Coordinates of C-alpha atoms and ligand atoms in Angstrom, one line a residue:
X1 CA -23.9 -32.6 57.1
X2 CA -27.1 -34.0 56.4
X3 CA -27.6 -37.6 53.9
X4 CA -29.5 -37.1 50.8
X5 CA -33.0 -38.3 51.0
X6 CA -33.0 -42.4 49.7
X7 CA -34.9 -42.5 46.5
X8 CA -38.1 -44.8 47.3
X9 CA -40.3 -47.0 45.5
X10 CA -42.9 -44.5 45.0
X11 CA -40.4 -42.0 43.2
X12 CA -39.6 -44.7 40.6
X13 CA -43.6 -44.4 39.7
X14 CA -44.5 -48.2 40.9
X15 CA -48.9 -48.2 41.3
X16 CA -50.0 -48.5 44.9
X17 CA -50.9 -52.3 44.4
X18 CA -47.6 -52.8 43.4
X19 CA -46.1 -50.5 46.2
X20 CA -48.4 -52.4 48.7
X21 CA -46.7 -55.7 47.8
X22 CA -43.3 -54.4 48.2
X23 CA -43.5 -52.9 51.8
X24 CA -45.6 -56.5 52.5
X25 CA -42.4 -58.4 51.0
X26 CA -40.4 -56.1 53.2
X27 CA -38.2 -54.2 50.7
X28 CA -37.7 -50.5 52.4
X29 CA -35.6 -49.0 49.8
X30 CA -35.2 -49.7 45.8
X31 CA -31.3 -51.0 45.6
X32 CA -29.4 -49.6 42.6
X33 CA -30.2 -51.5 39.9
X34 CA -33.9 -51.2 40.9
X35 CA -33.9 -47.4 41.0
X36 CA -31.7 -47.6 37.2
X37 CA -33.9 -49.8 35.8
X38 CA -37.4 -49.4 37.0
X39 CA -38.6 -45.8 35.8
X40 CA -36.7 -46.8 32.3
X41 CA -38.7 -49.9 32.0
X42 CA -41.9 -47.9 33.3
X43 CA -41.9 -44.8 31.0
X44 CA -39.2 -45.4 27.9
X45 CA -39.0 -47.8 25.0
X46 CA -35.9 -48.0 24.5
X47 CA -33.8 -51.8 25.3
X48 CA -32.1 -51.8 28.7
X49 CA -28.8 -53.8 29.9
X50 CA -28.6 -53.7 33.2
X51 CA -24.9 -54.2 35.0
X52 CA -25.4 -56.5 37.4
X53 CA -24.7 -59.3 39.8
X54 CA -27.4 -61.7 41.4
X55 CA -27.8 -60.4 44.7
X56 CA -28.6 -56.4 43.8
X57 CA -32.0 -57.4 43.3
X58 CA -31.8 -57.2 39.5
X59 CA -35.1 -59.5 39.0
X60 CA -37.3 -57.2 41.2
X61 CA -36.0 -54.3 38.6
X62 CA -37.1 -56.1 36.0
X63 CA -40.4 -58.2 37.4
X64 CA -41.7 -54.8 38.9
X65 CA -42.4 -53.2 35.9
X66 CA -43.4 -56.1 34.2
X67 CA -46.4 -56.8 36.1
X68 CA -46.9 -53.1 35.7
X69 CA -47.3 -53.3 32.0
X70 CA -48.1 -56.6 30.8
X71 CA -52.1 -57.0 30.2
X72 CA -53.1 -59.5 32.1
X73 CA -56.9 -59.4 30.7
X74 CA -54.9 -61.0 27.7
X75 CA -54.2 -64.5 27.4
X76 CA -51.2 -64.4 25.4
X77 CA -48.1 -64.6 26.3
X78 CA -46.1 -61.5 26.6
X79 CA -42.7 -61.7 28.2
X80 CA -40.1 -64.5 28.5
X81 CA -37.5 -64.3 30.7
X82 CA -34.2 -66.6 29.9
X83 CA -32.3 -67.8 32.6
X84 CA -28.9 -70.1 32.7
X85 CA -30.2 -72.6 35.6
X86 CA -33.0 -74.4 36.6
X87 CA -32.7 -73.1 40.0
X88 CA -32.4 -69.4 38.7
X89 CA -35.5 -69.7 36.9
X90 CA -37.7 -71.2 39.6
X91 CA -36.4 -68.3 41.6
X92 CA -36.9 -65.7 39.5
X93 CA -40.5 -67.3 38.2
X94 CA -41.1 -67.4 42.9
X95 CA -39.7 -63.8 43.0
X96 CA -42.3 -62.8 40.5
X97 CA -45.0 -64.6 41.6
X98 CA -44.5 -62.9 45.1
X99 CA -44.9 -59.4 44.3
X100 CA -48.2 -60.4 42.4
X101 CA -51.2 -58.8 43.1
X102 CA -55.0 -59.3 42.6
X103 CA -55.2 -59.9 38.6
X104 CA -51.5 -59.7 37.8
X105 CA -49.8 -61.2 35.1
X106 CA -49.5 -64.9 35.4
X107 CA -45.9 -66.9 35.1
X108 CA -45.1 -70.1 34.9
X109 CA -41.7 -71.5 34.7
X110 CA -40.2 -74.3 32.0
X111 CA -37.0 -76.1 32.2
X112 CA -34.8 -79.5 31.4
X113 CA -36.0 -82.1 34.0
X114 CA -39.5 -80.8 34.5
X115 CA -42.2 -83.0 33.0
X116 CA -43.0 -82.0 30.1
X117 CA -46.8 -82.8 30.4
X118 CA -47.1 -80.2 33.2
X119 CA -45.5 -77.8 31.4
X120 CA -47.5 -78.2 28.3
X121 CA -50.8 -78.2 30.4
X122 CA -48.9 -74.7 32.1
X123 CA -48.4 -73.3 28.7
X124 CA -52.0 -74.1 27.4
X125 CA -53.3 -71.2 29.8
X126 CA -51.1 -68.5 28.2
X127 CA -49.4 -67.2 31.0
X128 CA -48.5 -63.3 30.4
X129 CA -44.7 -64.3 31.5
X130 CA -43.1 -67.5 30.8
X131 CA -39.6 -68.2 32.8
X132 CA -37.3 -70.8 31.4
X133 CA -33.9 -72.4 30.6
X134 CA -32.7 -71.6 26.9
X135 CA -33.0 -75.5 26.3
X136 CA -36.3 -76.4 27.1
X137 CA -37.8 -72.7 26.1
X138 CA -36.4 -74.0 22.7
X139 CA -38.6 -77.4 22.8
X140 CA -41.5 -75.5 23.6
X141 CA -41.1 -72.9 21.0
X142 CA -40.2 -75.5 17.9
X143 CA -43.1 -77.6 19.2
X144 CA -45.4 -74.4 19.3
X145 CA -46.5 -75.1 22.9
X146 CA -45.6 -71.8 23.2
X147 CA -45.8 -68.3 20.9
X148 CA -44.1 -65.5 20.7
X149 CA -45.4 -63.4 18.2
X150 CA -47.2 -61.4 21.1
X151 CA -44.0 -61.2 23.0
X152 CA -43.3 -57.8 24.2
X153 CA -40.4 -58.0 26.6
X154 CA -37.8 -60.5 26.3
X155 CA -35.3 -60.8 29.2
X156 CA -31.8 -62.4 29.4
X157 CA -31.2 -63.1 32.8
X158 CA -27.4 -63.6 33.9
X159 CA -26.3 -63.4 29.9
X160 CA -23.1 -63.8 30.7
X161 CA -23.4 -67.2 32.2
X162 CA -25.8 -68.5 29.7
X163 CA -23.3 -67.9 27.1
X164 CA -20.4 -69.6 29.5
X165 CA -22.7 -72.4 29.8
X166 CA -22.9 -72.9 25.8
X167 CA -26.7 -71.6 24.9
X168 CA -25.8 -69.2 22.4
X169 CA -27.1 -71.0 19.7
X170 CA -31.2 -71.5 21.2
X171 CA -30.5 -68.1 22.4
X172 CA -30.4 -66.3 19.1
X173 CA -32.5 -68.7 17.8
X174 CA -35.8 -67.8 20.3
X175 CA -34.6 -63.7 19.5
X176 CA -35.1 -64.5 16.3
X177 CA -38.4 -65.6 16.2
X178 CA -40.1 -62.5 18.5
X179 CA -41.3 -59.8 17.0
X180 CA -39.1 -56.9 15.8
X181 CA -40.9 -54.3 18.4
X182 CA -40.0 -56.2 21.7
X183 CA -38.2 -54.7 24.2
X184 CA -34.7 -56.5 25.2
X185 CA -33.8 -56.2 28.9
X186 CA -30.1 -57.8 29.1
X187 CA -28.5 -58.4 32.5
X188 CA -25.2 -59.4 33.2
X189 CA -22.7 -59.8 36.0
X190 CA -20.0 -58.9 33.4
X191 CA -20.0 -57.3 29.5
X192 CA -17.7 -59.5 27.8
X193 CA -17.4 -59.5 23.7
X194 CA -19.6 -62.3 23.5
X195 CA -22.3 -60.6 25.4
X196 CA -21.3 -57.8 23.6
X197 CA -22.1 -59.4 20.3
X198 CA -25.8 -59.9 20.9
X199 CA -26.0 -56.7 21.8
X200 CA -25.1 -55.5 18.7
X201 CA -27.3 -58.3 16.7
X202 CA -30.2 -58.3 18.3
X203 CA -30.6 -55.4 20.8
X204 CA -31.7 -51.3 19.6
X205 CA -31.0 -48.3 20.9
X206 CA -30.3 -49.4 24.7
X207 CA -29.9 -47.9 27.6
X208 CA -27.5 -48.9 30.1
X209 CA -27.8 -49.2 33.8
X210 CA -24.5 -50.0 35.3
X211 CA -24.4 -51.4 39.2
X212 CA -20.1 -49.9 40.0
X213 CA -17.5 -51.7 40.3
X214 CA -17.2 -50.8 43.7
X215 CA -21.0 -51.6 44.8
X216 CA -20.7 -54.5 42.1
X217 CA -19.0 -56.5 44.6
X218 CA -21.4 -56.0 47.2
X219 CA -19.5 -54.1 50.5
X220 CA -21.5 -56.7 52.6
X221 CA -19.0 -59.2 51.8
X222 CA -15.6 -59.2 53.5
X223 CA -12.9 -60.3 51.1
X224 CA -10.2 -62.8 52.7
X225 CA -7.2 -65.0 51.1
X226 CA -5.0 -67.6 53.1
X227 CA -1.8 -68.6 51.1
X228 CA -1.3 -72.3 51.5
X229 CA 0.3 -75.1 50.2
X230 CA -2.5 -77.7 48.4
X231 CA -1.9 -80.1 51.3
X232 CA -2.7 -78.2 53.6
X233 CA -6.1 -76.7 52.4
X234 CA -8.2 -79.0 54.2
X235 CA -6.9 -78.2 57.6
X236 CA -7.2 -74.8 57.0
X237 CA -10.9 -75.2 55.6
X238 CA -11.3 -77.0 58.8
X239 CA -9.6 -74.2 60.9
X240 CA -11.5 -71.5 59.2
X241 CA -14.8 -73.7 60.3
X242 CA -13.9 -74.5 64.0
X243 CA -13.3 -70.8 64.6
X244 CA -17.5 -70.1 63.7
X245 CA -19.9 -70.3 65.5
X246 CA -22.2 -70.6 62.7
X247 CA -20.9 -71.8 59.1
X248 CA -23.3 -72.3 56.2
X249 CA -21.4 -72.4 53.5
X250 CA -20.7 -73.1 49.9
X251 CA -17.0 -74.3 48.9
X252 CA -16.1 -74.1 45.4
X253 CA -14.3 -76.5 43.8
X254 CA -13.1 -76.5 40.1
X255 CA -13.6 -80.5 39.4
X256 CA -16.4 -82.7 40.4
X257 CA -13.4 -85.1 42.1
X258 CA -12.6 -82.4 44.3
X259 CA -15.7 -82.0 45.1
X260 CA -16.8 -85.8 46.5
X261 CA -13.0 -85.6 47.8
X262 CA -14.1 -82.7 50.2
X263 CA -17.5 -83.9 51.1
X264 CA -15.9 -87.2 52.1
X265 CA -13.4 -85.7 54.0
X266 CA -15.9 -83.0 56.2
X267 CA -18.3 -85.9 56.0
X268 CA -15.8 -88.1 58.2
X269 CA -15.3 -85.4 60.7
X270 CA -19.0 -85.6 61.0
X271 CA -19.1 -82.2 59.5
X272 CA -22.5 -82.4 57.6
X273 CA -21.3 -81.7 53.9
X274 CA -22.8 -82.5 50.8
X275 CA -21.1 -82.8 47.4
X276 CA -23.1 -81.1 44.4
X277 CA -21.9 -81.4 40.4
X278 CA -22.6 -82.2 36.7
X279 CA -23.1 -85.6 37.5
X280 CA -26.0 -85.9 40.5
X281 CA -29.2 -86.4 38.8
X282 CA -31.9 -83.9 38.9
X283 CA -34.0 -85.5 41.5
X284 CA -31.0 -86.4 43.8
X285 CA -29.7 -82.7 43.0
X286 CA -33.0 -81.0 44.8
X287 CA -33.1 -83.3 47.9
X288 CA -29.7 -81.8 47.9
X289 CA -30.7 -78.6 47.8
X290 CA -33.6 -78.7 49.9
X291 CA -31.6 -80.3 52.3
X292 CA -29.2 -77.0 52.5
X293 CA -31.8 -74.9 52.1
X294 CA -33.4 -76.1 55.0
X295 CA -30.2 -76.3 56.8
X296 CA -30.3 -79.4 57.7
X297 CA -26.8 -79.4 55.7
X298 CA -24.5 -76.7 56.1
X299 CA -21.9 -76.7 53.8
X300 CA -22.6 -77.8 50.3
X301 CA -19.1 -78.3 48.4
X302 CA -19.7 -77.4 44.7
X303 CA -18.5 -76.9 41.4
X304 CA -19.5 -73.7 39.4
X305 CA -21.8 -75.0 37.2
X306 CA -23.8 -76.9 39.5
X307 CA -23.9 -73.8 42.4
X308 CA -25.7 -71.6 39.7
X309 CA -29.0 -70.0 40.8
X310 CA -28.7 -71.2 44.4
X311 CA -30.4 -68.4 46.8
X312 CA -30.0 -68.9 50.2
X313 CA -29.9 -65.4 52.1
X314 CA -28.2 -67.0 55.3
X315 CA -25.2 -67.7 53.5
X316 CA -22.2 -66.4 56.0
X317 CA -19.6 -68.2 54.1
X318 CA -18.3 -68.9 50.6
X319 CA -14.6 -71.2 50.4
X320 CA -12.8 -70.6 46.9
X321 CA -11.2 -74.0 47.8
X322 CA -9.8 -73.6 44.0
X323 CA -9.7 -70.5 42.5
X324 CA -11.4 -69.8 40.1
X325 CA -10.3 -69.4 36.3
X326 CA -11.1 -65.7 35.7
X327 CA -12.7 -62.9 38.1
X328 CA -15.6 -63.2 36.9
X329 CA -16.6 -66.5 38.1
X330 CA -15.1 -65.3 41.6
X331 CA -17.6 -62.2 41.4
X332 CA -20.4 -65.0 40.5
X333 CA -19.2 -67.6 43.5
X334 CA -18.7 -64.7 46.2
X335 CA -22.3 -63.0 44.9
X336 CA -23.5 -66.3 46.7
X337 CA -23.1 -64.8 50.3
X338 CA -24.2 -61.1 51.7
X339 CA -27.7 -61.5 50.2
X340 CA -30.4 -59.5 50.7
X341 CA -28.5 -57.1 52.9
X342 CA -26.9 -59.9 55.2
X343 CA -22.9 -60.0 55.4
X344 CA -21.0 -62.3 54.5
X345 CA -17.5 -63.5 54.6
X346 CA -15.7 -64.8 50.7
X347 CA -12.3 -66.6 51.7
X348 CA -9.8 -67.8 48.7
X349 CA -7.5 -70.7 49.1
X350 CA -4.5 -70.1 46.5
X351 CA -1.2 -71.4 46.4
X352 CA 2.5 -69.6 46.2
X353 CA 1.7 -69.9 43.0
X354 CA -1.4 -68.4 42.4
X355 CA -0.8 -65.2 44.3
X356 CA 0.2 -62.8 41.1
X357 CA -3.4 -64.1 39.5
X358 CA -5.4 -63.3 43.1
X359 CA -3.7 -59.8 42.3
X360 CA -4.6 -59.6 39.1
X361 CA -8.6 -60.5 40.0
X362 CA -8.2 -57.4 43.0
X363 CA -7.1 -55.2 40.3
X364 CA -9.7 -55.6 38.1
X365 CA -12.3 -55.8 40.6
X366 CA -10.8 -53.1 42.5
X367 CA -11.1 -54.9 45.5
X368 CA -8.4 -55.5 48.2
X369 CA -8.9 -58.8 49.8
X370 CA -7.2 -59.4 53.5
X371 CA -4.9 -61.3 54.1
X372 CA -6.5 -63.3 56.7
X373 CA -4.6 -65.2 60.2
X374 CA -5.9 -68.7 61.0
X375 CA -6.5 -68.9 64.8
X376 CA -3.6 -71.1 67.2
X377 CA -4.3 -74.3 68.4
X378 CA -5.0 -72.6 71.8
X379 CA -7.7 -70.2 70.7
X380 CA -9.4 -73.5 69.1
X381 CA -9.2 -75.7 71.9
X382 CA -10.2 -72.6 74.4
X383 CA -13.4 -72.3 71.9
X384 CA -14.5 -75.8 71.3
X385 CA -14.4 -75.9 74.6
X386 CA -16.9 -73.4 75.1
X387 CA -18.8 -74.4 72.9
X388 CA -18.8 -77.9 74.2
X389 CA -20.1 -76.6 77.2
X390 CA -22.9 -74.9 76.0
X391 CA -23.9 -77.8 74.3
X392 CA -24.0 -79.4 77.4
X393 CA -25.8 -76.9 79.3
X394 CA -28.5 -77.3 76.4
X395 CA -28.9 -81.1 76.3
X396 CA -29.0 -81.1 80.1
X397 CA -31.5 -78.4 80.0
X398 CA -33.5 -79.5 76.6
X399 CA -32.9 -82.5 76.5
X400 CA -34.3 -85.9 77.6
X401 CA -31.6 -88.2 78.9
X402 CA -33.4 -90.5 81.3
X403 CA -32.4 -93.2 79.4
X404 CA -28.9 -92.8 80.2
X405 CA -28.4 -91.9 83.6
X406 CA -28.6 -95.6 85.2
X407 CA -25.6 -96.1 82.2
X408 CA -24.0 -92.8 83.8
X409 CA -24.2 -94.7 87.3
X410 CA -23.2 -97.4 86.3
X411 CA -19.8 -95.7 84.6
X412 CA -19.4 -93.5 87.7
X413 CA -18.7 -96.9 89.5
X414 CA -16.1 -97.6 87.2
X415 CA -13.5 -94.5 88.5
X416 CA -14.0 -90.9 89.6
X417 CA -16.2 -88.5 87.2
X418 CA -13.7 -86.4 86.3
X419 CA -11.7 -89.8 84.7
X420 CA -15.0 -90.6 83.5
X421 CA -15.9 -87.7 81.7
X422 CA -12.1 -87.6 80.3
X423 CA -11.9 -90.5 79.3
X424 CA -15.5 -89.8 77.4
X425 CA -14.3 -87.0 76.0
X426 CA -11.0 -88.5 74.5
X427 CA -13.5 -91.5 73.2
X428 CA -15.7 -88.4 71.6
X429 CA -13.3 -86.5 70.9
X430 CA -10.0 -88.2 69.6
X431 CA -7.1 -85.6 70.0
X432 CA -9.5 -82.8 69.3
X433 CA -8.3 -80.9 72.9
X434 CA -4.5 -81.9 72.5
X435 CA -2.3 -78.8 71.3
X436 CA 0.4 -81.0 70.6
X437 CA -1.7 -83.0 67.7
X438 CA -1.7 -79.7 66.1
X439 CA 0.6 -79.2 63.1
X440 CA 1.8 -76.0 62.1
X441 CA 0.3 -74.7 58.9
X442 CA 2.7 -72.6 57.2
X443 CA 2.3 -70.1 54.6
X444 CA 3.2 -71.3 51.0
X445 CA 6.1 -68.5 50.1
X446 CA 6.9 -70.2 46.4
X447 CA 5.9 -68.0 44.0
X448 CA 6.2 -69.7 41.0
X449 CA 4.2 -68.0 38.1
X450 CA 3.3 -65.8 40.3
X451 CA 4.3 -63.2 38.2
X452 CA 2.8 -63.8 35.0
X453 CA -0.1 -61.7 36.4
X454 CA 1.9 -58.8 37.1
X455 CA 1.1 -59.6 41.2
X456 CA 2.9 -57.5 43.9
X457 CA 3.7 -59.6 46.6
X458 CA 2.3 -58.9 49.8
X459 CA 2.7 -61.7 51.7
X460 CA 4.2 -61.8 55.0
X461 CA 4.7 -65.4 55.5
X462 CA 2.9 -67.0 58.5
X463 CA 5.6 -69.0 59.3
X464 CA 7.7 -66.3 61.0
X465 CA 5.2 -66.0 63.5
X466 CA 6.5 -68.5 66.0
X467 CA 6.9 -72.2 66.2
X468 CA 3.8 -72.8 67.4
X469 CA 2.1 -70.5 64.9
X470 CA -0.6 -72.4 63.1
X471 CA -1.4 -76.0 64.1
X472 CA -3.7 -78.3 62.7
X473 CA -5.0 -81.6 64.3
X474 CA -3.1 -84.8 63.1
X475 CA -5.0 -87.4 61.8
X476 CA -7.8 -85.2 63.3
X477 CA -10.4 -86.4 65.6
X478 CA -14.4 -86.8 65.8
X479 CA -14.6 -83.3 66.9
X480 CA -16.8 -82.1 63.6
X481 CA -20.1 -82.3 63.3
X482 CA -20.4 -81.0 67.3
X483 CA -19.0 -78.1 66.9
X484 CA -20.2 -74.3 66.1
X485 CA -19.3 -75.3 62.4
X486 CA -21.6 -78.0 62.6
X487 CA -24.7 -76.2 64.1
X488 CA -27.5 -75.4 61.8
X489 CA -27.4 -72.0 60.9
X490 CA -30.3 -70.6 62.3
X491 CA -29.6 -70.7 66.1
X492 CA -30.4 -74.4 66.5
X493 CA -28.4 -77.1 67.8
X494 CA -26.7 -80.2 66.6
X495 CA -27.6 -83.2 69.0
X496 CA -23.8 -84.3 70.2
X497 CA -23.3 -88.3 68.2
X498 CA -21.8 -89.7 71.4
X499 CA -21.2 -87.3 74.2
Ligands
AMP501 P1 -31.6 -60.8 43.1 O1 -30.4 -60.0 42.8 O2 -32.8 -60.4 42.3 O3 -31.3 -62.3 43.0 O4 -32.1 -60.5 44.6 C1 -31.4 -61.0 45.8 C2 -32.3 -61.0 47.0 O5 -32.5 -59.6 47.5 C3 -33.6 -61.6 46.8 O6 -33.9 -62.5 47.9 C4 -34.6 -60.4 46.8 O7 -35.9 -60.8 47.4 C5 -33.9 -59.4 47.7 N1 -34.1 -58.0 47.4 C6 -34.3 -57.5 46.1 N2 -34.5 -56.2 46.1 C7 -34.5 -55.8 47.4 C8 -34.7 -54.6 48.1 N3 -34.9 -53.4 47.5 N4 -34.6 -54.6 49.5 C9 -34.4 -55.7 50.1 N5 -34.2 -56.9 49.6 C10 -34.3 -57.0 48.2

């Protein structure tokens, strides 16, 4: 039996110029929502809501044909794009921008926090495409910076969460005020009846390009829950992180508490976190960012709102240290990791009691998430220490320590090396290579309100595995930051703090 021959760029009807840019950006085969969309942006007329999570390449679907049909010899604007977060729209506005080719369409990219001087002088030019966040595209329109009675697409990006995140009002307000003829392009992770009322205000006769269920959640991501009491989260965050050799990672949390709490607590295991919510400032929020991006910190512990638009491809790991109110927002948070054809790994903390609504997100999803087993004490210690000695191997190779050695002398003269180095290790280390400092996390059986969700239980418990089952470290140790989960996520290495 013989595959069916992938569709490809060129069947969608993309010009060579176009086509050119797209093998140059590396894109071998148009995903699903791309081969949907593209021809019916191309050759219909009709509007077009697109089914679709970030991460399915929904913005080349859209952006391809754009710079396709826009007329770039006129200076008006012609297409604005909507998006719920600053981030998303710089992304989408670079994700456009990089396909372009010799006289394409022009884009620029407005939002709350830029200056507004730079924008206006942006705006002056009459890009063909204007990206921006419902807010500020709202200032710009009402100050008639920028018109839209040429306006021939108009794109919602992420609907769904633009309407979570309250815009419904500038929304309908900037529809409003393009012309009748546009072309609406809606895309959204999910069709609830709010998205489903601007539909059936302000969109035509519409086509719809649906992205399953099944390839919806993206099959590069493996699905994982652990069952745990609240207590013991943390150590089993931690456990989870000391079993990787690499972890770049977002953790969820639902309140901006939570998330400092977190950060603190990795932070103090020289783990090197980063807290991001509602309240860091703009300017702080992108040396965050850049910061992760760059991977200079690999976990960034977040709260929904403030995780929006983030795309980072190396992603391996997203931590629902809270779970998140509906299954949407869970599709949105695990859509962070398994980009662009990467895998990636989406782990759920919930409680006894939370099981029956972790059911109840599988069945709607029509996912099944596994149940996943924390590694023993001994596996840990037999891995740290690995990976303790290749760290050593790479110093002593890499690294310059001529400083040090007449202090390593000097030491030596102070016992044998092997009570030297152990008792340098227990210094670095703490109890980090003790199994007894390891508690056993148990499985949290209580089900409690469990079954308001109509959850089947399928836990096994943990705890009947033996005595020894799952330990964590008490009061836990230095071990952190030097550590597999504390290398950068790119093959490089974190320098050891004292070793
Ligand atoms: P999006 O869903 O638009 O946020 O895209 C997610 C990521 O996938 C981006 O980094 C895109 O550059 C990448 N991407 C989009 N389409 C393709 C494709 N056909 N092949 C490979 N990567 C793609």
């Amino acid at each position: 039996m013989t595959d069916a021959p992938k569709t490809t760029f060129a069947d969608l009807g993309l010009s060579p110029d176009i086509l050119k840019s797209i093998e140059q950006k590396g894109f071998k085969h148009p995903s699903p929502i791309q081969a949907g969309v593209i021809p019916l942006l191309l050759t219909g007329n009709k509007d077009i809501i697109g089914q679709a999570q970030t991460g399915t390449g929904k913005t080349a679907a859209f952006a391809l044909p754009l710079l396709e049909r826009l007329d770039a010899s006129e200076k008006t604007t012609q297409a604005i794009i909507l998006a719920p977060t600053r981030e998303l729209a710089i992304q989408v506005a670079k994700e456009i921008g990089s396909f372009g080719v010799k006289n394409s369409p022009t884009v620029t990219v407005v939002y709350g926090g830029n200056p507004m001087r730079k924008e206006i002088d942006a705006l002056r030019k009459s890009p063909q495409i204007v990206v921006g966040t419902p807010g500020r595209m709202q200032h710009h329109i009402r100050n008639k910076k920028l018109r839209l009675d040429k306006i021939r697409y108009f794109v919602l990006d992420e609907a769904d969460e633009m309407l979570n995140f309250g815009f419904r009002e500038e929304i309908e307000e900037i529809l409003k005020m393009t012309p009748p003829k546009r072309r609406v392009l809606l895309f959204s992770a999910t069709m609830p009846r709010s998205i489903m009322s601007i539909v059936n205000n302000y969109m035509g006769d519409h086509d719809l390009v649906k992205v399953a269920a099944k390839e919806m959640t993206n099959t590069n991501i493996t699905q994982k829950y652990y069952c745990v009491k609240n207590k013991d989260k943390f150590e089993t965050l931690c456990r989870i992180m000391e079993d990787e050799e690499h972890f770049y990672a977002i953790v969820f949390c639902r309140t901006k508490s939570d998330t400092s709490h977190v950060a603190t607590q990795l932070s103090a295991k020289h783990l090197r976190a980063e807290a991001i919510h509602g309240d860091v400032d703009q300017h702080e929020r992108e040396k965050i960012l850049n910061r992760f991006k760059a991977g200079k910190t690999n976990i960034l512990v977040a709260t929904d709102v403030a995780a929006r638009g983030i795309d980072v491809s190396a992603l391996n790991f997203v931590i629902n240290y809270t779970l998140p109110e509906n299954y949407e927002i869970y599709t949105h948070r695990i859509g962070r990791t398994g980009r662009a054809g990467n895998k990636g790994t989406a782990i759920t903390f919930v409680n006894g009691s939370e099981v029956g609504r972790l059911r109840y997100f599988e069945k709607n999803l029509k996912v099944q998430m596994q149940k996943g087993t924390l590694p023993s004490p001994a596996e840990i210690i037999k891995k740290k220490k690995l990976h303790l000695v290749e760290r050593i191997e790479h110093i002593v190779n890499n690294e310059n320590i001529t400083a040090l050695r007449s202090m390593a002398k000097e030491l030596l003269e102070e016992g044998t090396a092997e009570e030297i180095i152990a008792s340098l290790l227990k210094d670095a280390y703490a109890k980090d290579f003790e199994i007894n400092e390891y508690q056993v996390i148990h499985e949290d059986k209580s089900r409690s309100g469990g079954g308001a969700y109509n959850g089947r239980n399928r836990g096994r418990g943990w705890g009947r595995h033996n005595s020894s089952g799952f330990r964590h470290r008490k009061g836990g140790g230095g071990f952190g930051g030097r550590r597999g989960g504390g290398r950068p996520p790119k093959g490089g290495r974190t320098r050891p703090n004292k070793v």
